[in-house]
Coordinates of C-alpha atoms in Angstrom, one line a residue:
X1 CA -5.5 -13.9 -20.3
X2 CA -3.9 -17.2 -19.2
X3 CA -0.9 -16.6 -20.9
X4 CA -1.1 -13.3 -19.2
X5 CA -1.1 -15.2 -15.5
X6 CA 1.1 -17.3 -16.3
X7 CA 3.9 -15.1 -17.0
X8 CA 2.8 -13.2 -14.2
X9 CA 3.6 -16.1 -11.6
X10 CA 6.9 -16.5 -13.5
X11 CA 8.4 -13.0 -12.6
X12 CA 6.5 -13.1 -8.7
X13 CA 7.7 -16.9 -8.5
X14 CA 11.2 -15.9 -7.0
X15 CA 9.4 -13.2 -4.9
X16 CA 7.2 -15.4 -3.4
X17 CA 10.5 -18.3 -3.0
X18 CA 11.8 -15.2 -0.7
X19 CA 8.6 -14.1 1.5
X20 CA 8.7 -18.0 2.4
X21 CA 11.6 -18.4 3.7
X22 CA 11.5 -15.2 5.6
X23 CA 7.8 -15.2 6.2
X24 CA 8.2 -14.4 10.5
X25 CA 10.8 -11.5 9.8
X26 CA 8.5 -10.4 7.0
X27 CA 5.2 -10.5 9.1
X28 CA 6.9 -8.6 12.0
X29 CA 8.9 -5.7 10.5
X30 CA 5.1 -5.2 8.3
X31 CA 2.8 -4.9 11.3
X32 CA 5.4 -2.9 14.1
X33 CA 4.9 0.5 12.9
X34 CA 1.1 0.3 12.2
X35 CA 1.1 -1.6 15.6
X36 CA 2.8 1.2 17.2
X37 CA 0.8 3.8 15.7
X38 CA -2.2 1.8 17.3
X39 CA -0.8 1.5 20.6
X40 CA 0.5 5.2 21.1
X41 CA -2.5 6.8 19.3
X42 CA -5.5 4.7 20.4
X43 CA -4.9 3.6 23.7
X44 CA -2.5 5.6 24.6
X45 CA -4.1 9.4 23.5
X46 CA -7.6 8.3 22.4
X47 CA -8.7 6.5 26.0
X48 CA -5.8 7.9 27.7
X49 CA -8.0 11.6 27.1
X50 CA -11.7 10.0 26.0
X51 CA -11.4 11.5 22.8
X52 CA -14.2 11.1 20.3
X53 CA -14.3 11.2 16.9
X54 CA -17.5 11.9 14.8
X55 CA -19.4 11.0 17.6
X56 CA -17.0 7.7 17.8
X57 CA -14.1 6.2 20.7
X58 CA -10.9 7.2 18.8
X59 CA -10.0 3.5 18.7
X60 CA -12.7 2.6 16.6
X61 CA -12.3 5.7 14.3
X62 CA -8.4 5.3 13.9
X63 CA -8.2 1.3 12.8
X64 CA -9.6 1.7 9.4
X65 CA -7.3 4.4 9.0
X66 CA -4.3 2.5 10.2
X67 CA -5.5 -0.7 8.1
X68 CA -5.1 1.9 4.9
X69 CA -1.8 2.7 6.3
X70 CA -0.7 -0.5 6.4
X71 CA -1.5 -1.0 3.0
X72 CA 0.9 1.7 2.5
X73 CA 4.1 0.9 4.4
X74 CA 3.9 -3.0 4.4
X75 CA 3.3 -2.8 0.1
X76 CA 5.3 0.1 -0.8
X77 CA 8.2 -0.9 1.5
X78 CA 8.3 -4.4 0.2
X79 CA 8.4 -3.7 -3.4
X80 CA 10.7 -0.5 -3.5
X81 CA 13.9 -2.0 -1.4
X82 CA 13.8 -5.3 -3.1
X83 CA 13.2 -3.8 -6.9
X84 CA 15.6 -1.2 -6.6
X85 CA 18.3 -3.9 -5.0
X86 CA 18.0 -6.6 -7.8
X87 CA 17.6 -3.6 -10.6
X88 CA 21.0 -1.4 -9.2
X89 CA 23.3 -4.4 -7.9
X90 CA 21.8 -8.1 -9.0
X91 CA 20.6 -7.1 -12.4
X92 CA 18.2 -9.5 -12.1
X93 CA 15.5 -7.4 -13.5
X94 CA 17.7 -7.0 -16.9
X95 CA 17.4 -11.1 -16.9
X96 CA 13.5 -10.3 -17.1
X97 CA 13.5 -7.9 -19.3
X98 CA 15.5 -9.9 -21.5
X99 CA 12.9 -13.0 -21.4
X100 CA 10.2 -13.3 -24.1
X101 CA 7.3 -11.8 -21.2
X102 CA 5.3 -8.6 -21.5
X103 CA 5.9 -5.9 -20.0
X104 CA 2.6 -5.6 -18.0
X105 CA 3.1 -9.2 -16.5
X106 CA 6.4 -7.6 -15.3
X107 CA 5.1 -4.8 -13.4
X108 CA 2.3 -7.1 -12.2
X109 CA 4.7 -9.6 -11.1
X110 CA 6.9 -7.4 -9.3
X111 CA 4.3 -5.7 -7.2
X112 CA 2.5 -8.8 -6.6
X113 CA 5.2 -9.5 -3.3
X114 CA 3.6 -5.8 -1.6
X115 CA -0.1 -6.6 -2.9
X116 CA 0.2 -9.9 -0.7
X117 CA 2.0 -8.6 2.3
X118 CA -0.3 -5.5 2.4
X119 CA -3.5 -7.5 2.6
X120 CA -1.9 -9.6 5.1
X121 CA -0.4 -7.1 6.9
X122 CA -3.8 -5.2 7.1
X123 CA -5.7 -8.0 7.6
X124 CA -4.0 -8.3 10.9
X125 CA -4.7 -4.8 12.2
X126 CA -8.3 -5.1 11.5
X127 CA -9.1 -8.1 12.8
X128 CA -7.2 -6.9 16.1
X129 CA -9.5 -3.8 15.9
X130 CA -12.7 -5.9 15.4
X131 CA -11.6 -7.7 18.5
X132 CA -11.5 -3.9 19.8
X133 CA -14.4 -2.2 18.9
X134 CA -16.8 -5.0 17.8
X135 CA -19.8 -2.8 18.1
X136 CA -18.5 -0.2 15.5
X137 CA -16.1 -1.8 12.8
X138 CA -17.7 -4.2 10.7
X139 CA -15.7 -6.2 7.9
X140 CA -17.6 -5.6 4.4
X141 CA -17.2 -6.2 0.7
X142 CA -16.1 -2.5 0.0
X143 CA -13.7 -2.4 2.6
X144 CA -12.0 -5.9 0.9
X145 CA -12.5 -4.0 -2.4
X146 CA -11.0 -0.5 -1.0
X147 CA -7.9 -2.3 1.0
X148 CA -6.6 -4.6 -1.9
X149 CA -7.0 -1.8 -4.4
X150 CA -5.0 0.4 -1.8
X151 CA -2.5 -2.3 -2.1
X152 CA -2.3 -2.5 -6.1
X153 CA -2.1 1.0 -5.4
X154 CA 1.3 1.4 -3.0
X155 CA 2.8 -1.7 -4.8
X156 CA 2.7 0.0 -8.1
X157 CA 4.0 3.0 -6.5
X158 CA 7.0 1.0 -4.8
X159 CA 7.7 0.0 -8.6
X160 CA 8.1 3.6 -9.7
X161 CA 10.1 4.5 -7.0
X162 CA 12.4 1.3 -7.3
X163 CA 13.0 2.2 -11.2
X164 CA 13.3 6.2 -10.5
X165 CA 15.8 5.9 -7.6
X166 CA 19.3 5.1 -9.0
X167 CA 20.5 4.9 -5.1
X168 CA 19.9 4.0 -2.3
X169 CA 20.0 7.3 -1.0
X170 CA 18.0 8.3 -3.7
X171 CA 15.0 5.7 -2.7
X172 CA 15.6 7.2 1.1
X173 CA 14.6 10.7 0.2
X174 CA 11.8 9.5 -2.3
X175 CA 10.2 7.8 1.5
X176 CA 11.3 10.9 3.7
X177 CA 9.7 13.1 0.8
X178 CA 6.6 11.2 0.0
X179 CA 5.8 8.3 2.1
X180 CA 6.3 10.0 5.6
X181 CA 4.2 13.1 5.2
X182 CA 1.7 10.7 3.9
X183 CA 1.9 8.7 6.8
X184 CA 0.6 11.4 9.0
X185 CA -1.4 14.0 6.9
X186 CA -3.7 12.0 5.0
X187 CA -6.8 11.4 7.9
X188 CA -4.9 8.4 9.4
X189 CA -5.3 9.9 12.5
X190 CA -7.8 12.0 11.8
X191 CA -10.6 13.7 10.2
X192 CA -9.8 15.2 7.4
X193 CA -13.0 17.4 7.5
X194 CA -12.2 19.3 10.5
X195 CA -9.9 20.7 8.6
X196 CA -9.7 24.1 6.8
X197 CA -10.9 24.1 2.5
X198 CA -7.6 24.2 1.8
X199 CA -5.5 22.1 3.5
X200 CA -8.6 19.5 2.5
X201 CA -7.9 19.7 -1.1
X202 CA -4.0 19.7 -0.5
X203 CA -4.7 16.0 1.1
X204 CA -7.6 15.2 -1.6
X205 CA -4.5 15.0 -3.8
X206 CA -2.6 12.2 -2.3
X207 CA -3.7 8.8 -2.5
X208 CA -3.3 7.5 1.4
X209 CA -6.5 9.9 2.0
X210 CA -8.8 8.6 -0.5
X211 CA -7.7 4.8 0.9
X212 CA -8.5 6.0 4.7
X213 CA -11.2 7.6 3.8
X214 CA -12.8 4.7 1.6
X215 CA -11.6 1.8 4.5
X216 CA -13.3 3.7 7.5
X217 CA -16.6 5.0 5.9
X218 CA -16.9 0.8 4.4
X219 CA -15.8 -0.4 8.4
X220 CA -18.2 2.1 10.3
X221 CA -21.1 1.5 8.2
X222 CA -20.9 5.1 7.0
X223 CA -22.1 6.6 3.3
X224 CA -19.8 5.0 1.1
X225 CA -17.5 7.5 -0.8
X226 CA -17.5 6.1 -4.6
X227 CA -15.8 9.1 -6.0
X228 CA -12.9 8.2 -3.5
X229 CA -12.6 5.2 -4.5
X230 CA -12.6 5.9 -8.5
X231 CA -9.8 8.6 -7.4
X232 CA -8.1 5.8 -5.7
X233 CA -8.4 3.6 -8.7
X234 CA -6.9 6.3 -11.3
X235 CA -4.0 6.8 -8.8
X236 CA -3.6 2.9 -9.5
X237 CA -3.7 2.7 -13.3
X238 CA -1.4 5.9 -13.4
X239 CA 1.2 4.4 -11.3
X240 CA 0.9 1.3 -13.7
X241 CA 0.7 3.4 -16.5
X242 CA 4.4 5.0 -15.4
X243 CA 6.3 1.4 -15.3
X244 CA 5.1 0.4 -17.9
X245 CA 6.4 3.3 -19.7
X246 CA 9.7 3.5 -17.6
X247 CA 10.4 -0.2 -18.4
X248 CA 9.8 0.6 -22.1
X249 CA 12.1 3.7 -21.8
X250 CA 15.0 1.8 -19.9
X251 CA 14.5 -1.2 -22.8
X252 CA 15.0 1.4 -25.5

């Protein structure tokens, strides 16, 4: 297990050399599109009209879901562009592969960079919403559990995308395709149970629902969806499952 670690901080050492030394651009370009999203859609629609949500002010409903979100954009986004640069132009990742390290401690290493900005990233937005809605969000064990696993999550996915796309382009369409409709379909910005059977088990099936779903029923204080969560934690080992095997099949 050690040795495991250890190899670990070597591949997310020169990661972590770069989120240093570019730590304010990093923090800023993470938290302006969540930010955004919090500014047009909860002050700007949800007090703008009164809505209520579940019998909550729309701000306090749509923070958790934007935390989750943030876990999304800020860990995907951060692994995928830098991956897919060093694998297509740098070839530093054939330097890695060559070293005497295992493979997992590779894919751990590499999405180690999103896992960090994520929880930092979402960190942010929620404490902004507690300052918002004190009386409603609360900051619990299960929502720590469901936002870093939503990380691990959206990191390992950045890694699949970074080693599927074999251009920039191709890594473009694989975030217009994927990422956006996630962005906005999976109960972000609302409840996913207003909507019709169908269209609920269309969303069930992508793994930004289960992490909104998990973050705002922790925050509000709600009945705590485990089988969410388990689904979110499959999507996790699947995603890891797939590097592992597409680093072993680029190796060959």
């Amino acid at each position: 297990m050690f040795e495991f670690f250890r190899e670990t901080y070597y591949v997310m050492w020169g990661d972590l050399k770069f989120m240093r030394h570019n730590a304010l651009n990093i923090l800023v370009s993470s938290i302006m599109g969540p930010l955004l999203y919090l500014l047009a859609f909860g002050f700007g629609l949800g007090q703008g009209l009164g809505v209520e949500v579940e019998g909550l002010p729309y701000i306090a409903f749509i923070i958790p879901g934007i935390a989750a979100l943030t876990s999304l954009s800020a860990s995907f986004s951060a692994v995928s562009a830098r991956l897919n640069t060093q694998r297509l132009y740098y070839r530093s990742l054939d330097e890695i592969l060559m070293c005497p390290i295992s493979i997992s401690s590779i894919v751990f290493g590499k999405s180690m960079q999103g896992v960090i900005r994520g929880i930092i990233s979402s960190s942010i937005i929620f404490a902004m919403g507690l300052a918002m809605a004190p009386e409603h969000l609360h900051f619990t064990f299960l929502y720590a559990v469901s936002i870093v696993l939503s990380c691990f999550t959206f990191s390992f996915l950045g890694v699949s995308a970074a080693l599927l796309a074999n251009t920039h382009q191709a890594m473009a369409t694989f975030s217009n395709l994927i990422i956006l409709p996630m962005t906005f379909l999976c109960g972000t910005f609302f409840s996913v149970n207003s909507l019709p059977s169908v269209f609920q088990a269309v969303l069930f099936a992508l793994p930004l629902t289960h992490s909104s779903v998990t973050a705002r029923a922790s925050a509000l204080g709600w009945d705590f969806p485990w089988a969410s969560l388990l689904v979110l934690l499959c999507f996790c080992i699947a995603f890891f499952v797939l590097n592992v095997y597409l680093i072993k099949k680029k190796k060959v």
